[in-house]
Short mmCIF file of C-alpha atoms in Angstrom, two decimals:
data_model
loop_
_atom_site.label_atom_id
_atom_site.label_comp_id
_atom_site.label_asym_id
_atom_site.label_seq_id
_atom_site.Cartn_x
_atom_site.Cartn_y
_atom_site.Cartn_z
CA MET A 1 29.22 -7.54 -0.79
CA SER A 2 28.17 -10.99 -2.25
CA PRO A 3 25.81 -11.35 -4.88
CA VAL A 4 22.18 -12.83 -3.72
CA PRO A 5 22.29 -16.64 -4.91
CA ARG A 6 19.77 -17.37 -7.30
CA THR A 7 18.57 -20.28 -5.70
CA LEU A 8 17.97 -17.96 -2.60
CA ALA A 9 14.58 -19.07 -0.44
CA VAL A 10 12.78 -16.25 0.95
CA HIS A 11 9.63 -16.09 2.90
CA LEU A 12 7.44 -13.02 2.37
CA LEU A 13 5.34 -13.03 5.58
CA ASP A 14 1.95 -11.31 5.91
CA PRO A 15 -0.27 -13.09 8.30
CA PRO A 16 -3.20 -10.80 8.29
CA SER A 17 -2.76 -10.30 4.48
CA TYR A 18 -2.87 -6.70 5.01
CA THR A 19 -0.47 -5.57 1.89
CA ARG A 20 -1.58 -8.28 -0.30
CA PRO A 21 -1.45 -6.66 -3.60
CA TYR A 22 1.96 -5.28 -2.54
CA ASP A 23 3.02 -8.60 -1.43
CA ASP A 24 1.89 -10.04 -4.91
CA ALA A 25 3.75 -7.48 -6.83
CA LEU A 26 7.02 -7.76 -5.01
CA ALA A 27 6.80 -11.76 -5.03
CA ARG A 28 6.17 -11.85 -8.70
CA ALA A 29 9.15 -9.17 -9.24
CA LEU A 30 11.69 -11.15 -7.04
CA ALA A 31 10.86 -14.64 -8.68
CA ALA A 32 11.48 -12.75 -11.93
CA GLN A 33 14.83 -11.95 -10.96
CA GLY A 34 15.75 -15.66 -9.51
CA VAL A 35 14.69 -15.66 -5.92
CA ALA A 36 12.49 -18.66 -4.84
CA VAL A 37 9.73 -16.69 -2.54
CA THR A 38 7.07 -18.05 -0.68
CA LEU A 39 4.06 -15.77 0.21
CA VAL A 40 3.16 -16.83 3.73
CA THR A 41 -0.11 -15.27 4.52
CA SER A 42 -3.68 -15.62 5.08
CA ARG A 43 -6.96 -15.73 2.36
CA PHE A 44 -7.65 -12.44 1.15
CA ALA A 45 -10.87 -11.14 3.02
CA TYR A 46 -11.59 -8.28 0.50
CA GLY A 47 -11.85 -9.73 -3.03
CA GLU A 48 -10.00 -11.61 -5.63
CA THR A 49 -6.34 -11.96 -5.65
CA PRO A 50 -4.11 -12.42 -9.11
CA PRO A 51 -3.07 -15.92 -9.03
CA ALA A 52 0.73 -16.43 -7.88
CA GLU A 53 3.05 -15.88 -10.88
CA GLY A 54 6.38 -17.62 -10.21
CA TYR A 55 6.32 -17.77 -6.69
CA ARG A 56 4.66 -20.35 -4.18
CA LEU A 57 1.60 -19.22 -2.01
CA ALA A 58 1.03 -20.66 1.27
CA GLU A 59 -2.14 -19.29 3.14
CA SER A 60 -1.84 -21.09 6.25
CA PHE A 61 -2.63 -18.03 8.72
CA TYR A 62 -6.15 -17.62 10.17
CA ARG A 63 -7.84 -20.68 8.48
CA ARG A 64 -10.74 -20.82 11.48
CA THR A 65 -11.62 -17.27 10.92
CA ARG A 66 -15.31 -16.53 11.10
CA GLY A 67 -17.37 -13.31 10.63
CA ALA A 68 -17.69 -10.58 7.81
CA PRO A 69 -14.65 -8.80 6.35
CA GLY A 70 -14.04 -5.69 8.60
CA SER A 71 -16.39 -7.04 11.31
CA ARG A 72 -15.32 -6.94 15.15
CA ARG A 73 -16.23 -10.77 15.05
CA ARG A 74 -13.50 -11.49 12.25
CA ALA A 75 -11.07 -9.41 13.99
CA LEU A 76 -11.54 -11.14 17.49
CA SER A 77 -11.40 -14.60 15.82
CA GLY A 78 -8.36 -13.58 13.96
CA LEU A 79 -6.34 -12.52 17.32
CA ALA A 80 -7.54 -15.82 18.88
CA GLY A 81 -6.14 -17.87 16.30
CA HIS A 82 -3.11 -15.68 15.71
CA LEU A 83 -0.59 -17.27 18.47
CA PRO A 84 -1.36 -20.85 17.51
CA ASP A 85 -0.73 -19.75 13.91
CA MET A 86 2.62 -18.33 14.83
CA LEU A 87 3.94 -21.11 16.92
CA ALA A 88 3.01 -23.53 13.85
CA TYR A 89 4.83 -21.03 11.65
CA ARG A 90 7.83 -21.34 13.96
CA ARG A 91 7.66 -25.18 13.53
CA LEU A 92 7.48 -25.13 9.92
CA CYS A 93 10.40 -23.18 9.70
CA ALA A 94 12.54 -25.38 11.88
CA ARG A 95 11.73 -28.30 9.81
CA THR A 96 12.21 -26.50 6.75
CA PRO A 97 13.97 -23.34 7.59
CA PRO A 98 13.98 -20.37 4.29
CA GLN A 99 17.51 -18.84 4.26
CA LEU A 100 15.77 -15.26 4.84
CA LEU A 101 12.74 -14.07 6.28
CA HIS A 102 11.01 -10.63 4.95
CA VAL A 103 8.10 -9.49 7.03
CA GLN A 104 5.81 -7.45 5.17
CA TRP A 105 3.35 -7.07 8.22
CA LEU A 106 3.03 -8.19 11.73
CA THR A 107 -0.22 -8.51 13.17
CA LEU A 108 0.85 -7.81 17.17
CA PRO A 109 4.36 -6.22 16.39
CA ALA A 110 5.80 -6.27 19.91
CA LEU A 111 4.74 -9.76 20.24
CA ASP A 112 5.18 -11.11 16.97
CA LEU A 113 9.14 -10.07 16.90
CA ARG A 114 9.82 -12.15 20.01
CA LEU A 115 7.90 -15.06 17.86
CA LEU A 116 9.64 -14.98 14.66
CA PRO A 117 12.08 -18.02 13.70
CA ALA A 118 15.78 -17.04 14.29
CA ARG A 119 16.33 -16.37 10.32
CA PRO A 120 18.01 -13.55 8.68
CA THR A 121 15.16 -11.16 9.03
CA VAL A 122 14.21 -8.10 6.88
CA LEU A 123 11.06 -5.83 7.83
CA THR A 124 9.22 -3.65 5.71
CA LEU A 125 7.47 -0.85 7.71
CA HIS A 126 4.75 0.20 5.66
CA ASP A 127 3.57 2.23 8.44
CA PRO A 128 6.75 3.60 9.99
CA GLY A 129 4.40 5.15 12.66
CA ILE A 130 4.31 2.04 14.55
CA ALA A 131 7.88 2.05 15.42
CA ALA A 132 6.79 5.07 17.87
CA GLY A 133 2.86 4.07 18.34
CA PRO A 134 1.48 3.07 21.72
CA GLY A 135 -0.61 -0.06 22.32
CA ARG A 136 -0.57 -3.47 20.68
CA PHE A 137 0.24 -2.20 17.40
CA GLY A 138 3.25 -0.46 18.61
CA ILE A 139 6.76 -1.73 18.89
CA PRO A 140 8.81 -0.93 22.09
CA ALA A 141 12.05 1.28 21.70
CA GLY A 142 15.01 -1.17 21.06
CA ARG A 143 13.22 -4.14 19.52
CA LEU A 144 13.58 -3.05 15.83
CA ALA A 145 17.39 -2.84 16.61
CA ARG A 146 17.36 -6.42 16.66
CA LEU A 147 16.42 -6.80 12.91
CA ASP A 148 19.15 -7.26 10.38
CA ALA A 149 17.16 -4.80 8.05
CA ILE A 150 14.30 -2.46 7.86
CA ILE A 151 13.12 -1.22 4.49
CA VAL A 152 10.69 1.96 3.99
CA HIS A 153 9.28 3.67 1.01
CA SER A 154 10.61 7.17 0.93
CA PRO A 155 13.94 8.99 2.39
CA GLU A 156 11.55 11.03 4.57
CA ALA A 157 10.25 7.92 6.17
CA ARG A 158 13.73 7.28 6.88
CA THR A 159 14.52 10.25 8.64
CA ALA A 160 11.60 9.95 10.68
CA LEU A 161 12.09 6.46 11.83
CA LEU A 162 15.76 7.45 12.85
CA ALA A 163 14.25 10.50 14.82
CA ALA A 164 11.61 8.17 16.66
CA GLN A 165 14.09 5.65 17.38
CA PRO A 166 17.68 7.21 17.39
CA ALA A 167 19.24 3.70 18.61
CA LEU A 168 18.74 2.14 15.21
CA ASP A 169 21.93 1.91 13.17
CA PRO A 170 21.39 3.76 10.16
CA ALA A 171 23.12 1.43 7.98
CA ARG A 172 20.19 -1.04 8.26
CA ILE A 173 17.86 1.25 7.36
CA HIS A 174 17.09 0.98 3.41
CA VAL A 175 14.74 3.00 1.31
CA VAL A 176 12.94 1.04 -1.32
CA ARG A 177 10.12 2.56 -3.23
CA HIS A 178 6.65 1.57 -3.62
CA GLY A 179 5.90 0.23 -7.34
CA PRO A 180 2.42 0.91 -9.03
CA LEU A 181 -0.07 -1.65 -7.91
CA GLY A 182 -2.56 -3.20 -10.69
CA ARG A 183 -2.03 -4.02 -14.21
CA PRO A 184 -2.80 -1.29 -16.54
CA ALA A 185 -2.44 -3.82 -19.72
CA GLY A 186 -5.31 -5.92 -18.28
CA PRO A 187 -8.97 -5.63 -19.54
CA GLY A 188 -10.73 -4.46 -16.50
CA GLN A 189 -14.21 -3.90 -15.80
CA LEU A 190 -15.84 -0.86 -13.83
CA PRO A 191 -17.72 -1.67 -10.64
CA PRO A 192 -21.43 -1.92 -11.39
CA GLU A 193 -22.02 1.04 -9.16
CA LEU A 194 -20.26 3.15 -11.59
CA GLY A 195 -21.85 1.55 -14.73
CA GLY A 196 -24.33 4.56 -15.51
CA SER A 197 -22.80 7.63 -13.51
CA ARG A 198 -20.32 9.09 -16.17
CA ARG A 199 -22.21 11.79 -18.30
CA PRO A 200 -20.71 12.29 -21.71
CA GLY A 201 -18.48 15.07 -21.97
CA ARG A 202 -17.92 15.46 -18.23
CA PRO A 203 -14.19 14.66 -17.33
CA VAL A 204 -14.19 12.28 -14.61
CA VAL A 205 -11.91 13.15 -11.20
CA LEU A 206 -10.81 10.03 -9.05
CA PHE A 207 -10.53 9.66 -5.35
CA PHE A 208 -9.16 6.16 -4.52
CA GLY A 209 -8.52 4.17 -1.59
CA LEU A 210 -9.18 3.54 2.07
CA LEU A 211 -11.59 6.39 3.12
CA ARG A 212 -9.88 7.70 6.18
CA ALA A 213 -10.12 11.56 7.63
CA TYR A 214 -6.45 12.10 7.23
CA LYS A 215 -6.91 11.99 3.29
CA GLY A 216 -9.04 14.89 3.16
CA ILE A 217 -12.33 13.80 2.10
CA ASP A 218 -14.11 16.48 3.80
CA THR A 219 -11.50 19.23 2.02
CA LEU A 220 -12.35 17.65 -1.24
CA LEU A 221 -16.08 17.71 -0.75
CA GLU A 222 -15.94 21.60 -0.11
CA ALA A 223 -13.62 22.20 -2.95
CA TRP A 224 -16.11 20.02 -4.86
CA ALA A 225 -18.65 22.29 -4.37
CA ARG A 226 -17.01 25.02 -6.63
CA VAL A 227 -16.32 22.57 -9.43
CA ARG A 228 -17.98 22.97 -12.82
CA ASP A 229 -18.64 20.10 -15.48
CA ALA A 230 -16.99 17.02 -14.12
CA GLU A 231 -18.09 13.98 -12.19
CA LEU A 232 -15.93 12.84 -9.03
CA TRP A 233 -15.75 8.88 -8.20
CA ILE A 234 -14.97 8.22 -4.75
CA VAL A 235 -13.92 4.34 -4.62
CA GLY A 236 -12.58 2.53 -1.54
CA ARG A 237 -13.50 0.82 1.60
CA PRO A 238 -14.75 3.21 4.18
CA LEU A 239 -12.57 3.20 7.46
CA GLU A 240 -13.58 6.63 8.48
CA LEU A 241 -16.52 7.64 6.28
CA SER A 242 -17.40 11.51 6.39
CA PRO A 243 -21.10 12.39 7.07
CA ALA A 244 -20.77 14.58 3.99
CA LEU A 245 -21.10 11.62 2.10
CA ASP A 246 -24.62 10.32 3.58
CA PRO A 247 -26.18 11.01 1.13
CA PRO A 248 -23.32 11.90 -1.52
CA PRO A 249 -23.64 15.50 -3.01
CA ALA A 250 -24.79 15.94 -6.51
CA GLY A 251 -22.04 14.86 -9.24
CA VAL A 252 -20.43 12.45 -6.68
CA THR A 253 -20.55 8.73 -7.05
CA VAL A 254 -19.34 6.29 -4.07
CA VAL A 255 -18.42 2.94 -4.15
CA PRO A 256 -17.80 2.05 -0.71
CA ARG A 257 -15.99 -1.08 -0.74
CA PHE A 258 -12.67 -2.99 -1.75
CA VAL A 259 -12.42 -3.05 -5.32
CA SER A 260 -10.89 -6.05 -7.38
CA PRO A 261 -7.71 -5.66 -8.97
CA ALA A 262 -9.48 -5.68 -12.33
CA GLU A 263 -11.93 -3.10 -11.21
CA ALA A 264 -9.34 -0.91 -9.92
CA ASP A 265 -7.59 -0.99 -13.31
CA ALA A 266 -10.70 0.17 -15.05
CA VAL A 267 -11.38 2.75 -12.71
CA PHE A 268 -7.96 4.36 -13.18
CA ALA A 269 -8.13 3.89 -17.00
CA ALA A 270 -11.37 5.78 -17.16
CA ALA A 271 -10.52 8.65 -14.88
CA ASP A 272 -9.34 11.72 -16.42
CA LEU A 273 -7.82 13.22 -13.19
CA VAL A 274 -6.86 11.45 -9.98
CA VAL A 275 -6.86 13.54 -6.56
CA MET A 276 -5.14 13.05 -3.38
CA PRO A 277 -5.93 16.16 -0.96
CA TYR A 278 -4.36 14.50 2.09
CA LEU A 279 -4.01 16.47 5.13
CA ASP A 280 -1.26 14.42 6.13
CA LEU A 281 0.39 10.83 5.45
CA GLY A 282 -0.99 9.20 8.84
CA ARG A 283 1.64 7.47 9.73
CA ALA A 284 2.56 6.03 6.30
CA SER A 285 5.86 6.70 4.72
CA PHE A 286 4.15 6.92 1.10
CA SER A 287 1.27 6.09 -0.93
CA GLY A 288 0.41 2.96 -2.98
CA VAL A 289 -2.55 5.17 -4.43
CA LEU A 290 0.10 7.78 -5.69
CA ALA A 291 2.39 4.96 -7.40
CA SER A 292 -0.70 3.49 -9.06
CA ALA A 293 -1.87 6.43 -10.30
CA LEU A 294 1.43 7.27 -11.87
CA GLY A 295 1.98 3.73 -12.93
CA HIS A 296 -1.47 3.98 -14.90
CA ALA A 297 -0.29 7.35 -16.22
CA ARG A 298 -2.95 9.37 -14.59
CA PRO A 299 -2.61 13.29 -14.09
CA LEU A 300 -2.31 13.97 -10.36
CA VAL A 301 -3.33 16.73 -7.74
CA VAL A 302 -1.91 16.04 -4.28
CA SER A 303 -1.28 17.96 -1.31
CA ASP A 304 2.23 19.43 -0.86
CA LEU A 305 3.57 16.91 1.62
CA PRO A 306 7.03 16.04 2.65
CA GLY A 307 6.52 12.46 1.60
CA PHE A 308 5.51 13.49 -2.13
CA ALA A 309 8.74 15.51 -2.43
CA GLU A 310 10.40 13.69 -4.77
CA VAL A 311 7.39 13.13 -7.13
CA LEU A 312 6.75 16.82 -6.97
CA ALA A 313 10.16 17.96 -7.73
CA ALA A 314 10.04 15.71 -10.79
CA GLY A 315 6.70 17.74 -12.00
CA ALA A 316 4.77 14.39 -11.81
CA ALA A 317 1.99 15.64 -10.12
CA HIS A 318 0.47 19.03 -9.35
CA ALA A 319 0.74 20.37 -5.88
CA VAL A 320 -1.57 22.04 -3.38
CA PRO A 321 -1.46 23.19 0.02
CA PRO A 322 -3.07 20.63 2.54
CA GLY A 323 -6.27 21.49 3.57
CA ASP A 324 -7.11 24.47 1.15
CA PRO A 325 -10.46 23.66 -0.32
CA ALA A 326 -9.88 26.76 -2.63
CA ALA A 327 -6.61 25.94 -3.73
CA LEU A 328 -7.65 22.90 -4.30
CA ALA A 329 -11.00 23.59 -6.26
CA ALA A 330 -9.17 26.05 -8.50
CA ALA A 331 -6.23 23.19 -9.46
CA ILE A 332 -9.18 20.65 -10.21
CA GLN A 333 -10.95 23.14 -12.27
CA ALA A 334 -8.03 24.34 -14.27
CA LEU A 335 -7.30 20.90 -15.01
CA VAL A 336 -10.89 19.75 -16.16
CA GLU A 337 -10.91 22.52 -18.62
CA ASP A 338 -7.33 21.59 -19.84
CA PRO A 339 -7.15 18.24 -21.63
CA SER A 340 -3.51 19.41 -23.15
CA ALA A 341 -2.28 19.97 -19.33
CA ARG A 342 -3.79 16.65 -18.03
CA ALA A 343 -2.15 14.63 -20.89
CA SER A 344 1.38 16.68 -20.34
CA LEU A 345 1.49 15.85 -16.67
CA ALA A 346 0.46 12.48 -17.24
CA ARG A 347 3.58 11.70 -19.68
CA THR A 348 5.45 13.50 -16.71
CA GLY A 349 3.97 11.03 -14.11
CA ALA A 350 4.58 8.02 -16.33
CA ALA A 351 8.09 8.48 -17.25
CA PHE A 352 8.61 9.17 -13.32
CA ALA A 353 7.04 5.73 -12.70
CA ALA A 354 8.75 4.08 -15.10
CA ARG A 355 12.16 5.62 -14.08
CA ARG A 356 12.06 5.17 -10.06
CA LEU A 357 8.79 3.54 -9.33
CA SER A 358 9.45 -0.03 -11.49
CA TRP A 359 8.87 -3.47 -9.73
CA ALA A 360 11.91 -4.20 -11.44
CA GLU A 361 13.75 -1.71 -9.65
CA ALA A 362 12.11 -2.48 -6.34
CA ALA A 363 12.80 -6.06 -6.62
CA SER A 364 16.39 -5.23 -7.64
CA ALA A 365 16.82 -2.96 -4.49
CA THR A 366 15.09 -5.27 -2.28
CA ARG A 367 17.68 -8.22 -3.35
CA ALA A 368 20.58 -5.53 -2.70
CA VAL A 369 19.23 -5.48 0.96
CA TYR A 370 19.07 -9.10 1.24
CA ALA A 371 22.71 -9.27 -0.25
CA LYS A 372 23.63 -7.01 2.33
CA VAL A 373 21.82 -9.07 5.29
CA LEU A 374 23.78 -12.37 4.03
CA ALA A 375 26.88 -11.03 3.71
CA ALA A 376 27.05 -9.64 7.59
#
């Protein structure tokens, strides 16, 4: 296998800026290893983003989009501008072609895979479910086979993808683990909604990330009725907000929005325990929240799901059965009452993150995929 040249020019492509925190972290890590990275995306609508460090940022998509973040108007105006912007990107690549194209997200996968420039192409499937999904977000059978390589975030996702599309060449499917998002060393500032919510002497239990039904919010709230002497923070933009949070129960504070990177770092730093009572992983292959909690050295209670198997086998999180509020409440209460157990779990999780989930490791694994593609 030929090594990746240090002058390799790569475009990371994410037109809707859907995985922007991941894009930024990977771009910085690749640039630190000598890859000339351009992140081609749109302006992130849900808050501030870190400055581009070591890579070039081109927010060339959806510059005419109108409407509030998350609104139907914004979605429709973005779709209206998508085809012209994709065609403009093709023209740009015809003039100054990158040596390799690494796609992070596609707005209209079936169409976009036809419109991508004719360059060596790697696709990261953050959401492997779209490989078999119907509708405009699905990818027709066989379309993925035309790509030079596909990256997923866990061995379980690789197995599921090959089961969904058996025509794919297994040698082209690679596992690159998801690194922790955020920068634990940063100062951070708690969201103002949490300013006066913490009561002295009461541990904080954190649920973080997009609020969706499959993440077990209702299970968590049912469990929370049995937990004593703790506070629950639920922080994240609601896509499917549980009626049980309107209004929130006693002892529960909700920040129903996307928080900035600095706020996220502060929230994780303040949390004594992070909970992920997911019923399943939806269509995802792993969880950026899980990686981030481990990277911030926070003890974790998670559902016993196949996508978390490697983390659980390492003892880096405490497992409970999915959809079992009694077991979840018992696990939370035991850790709330035992600071030493929380500290031990946090140390194990942080060591696992440093060993298996670092961005340097993710960049090295990604460069290995690039090398294999370029040598073919």
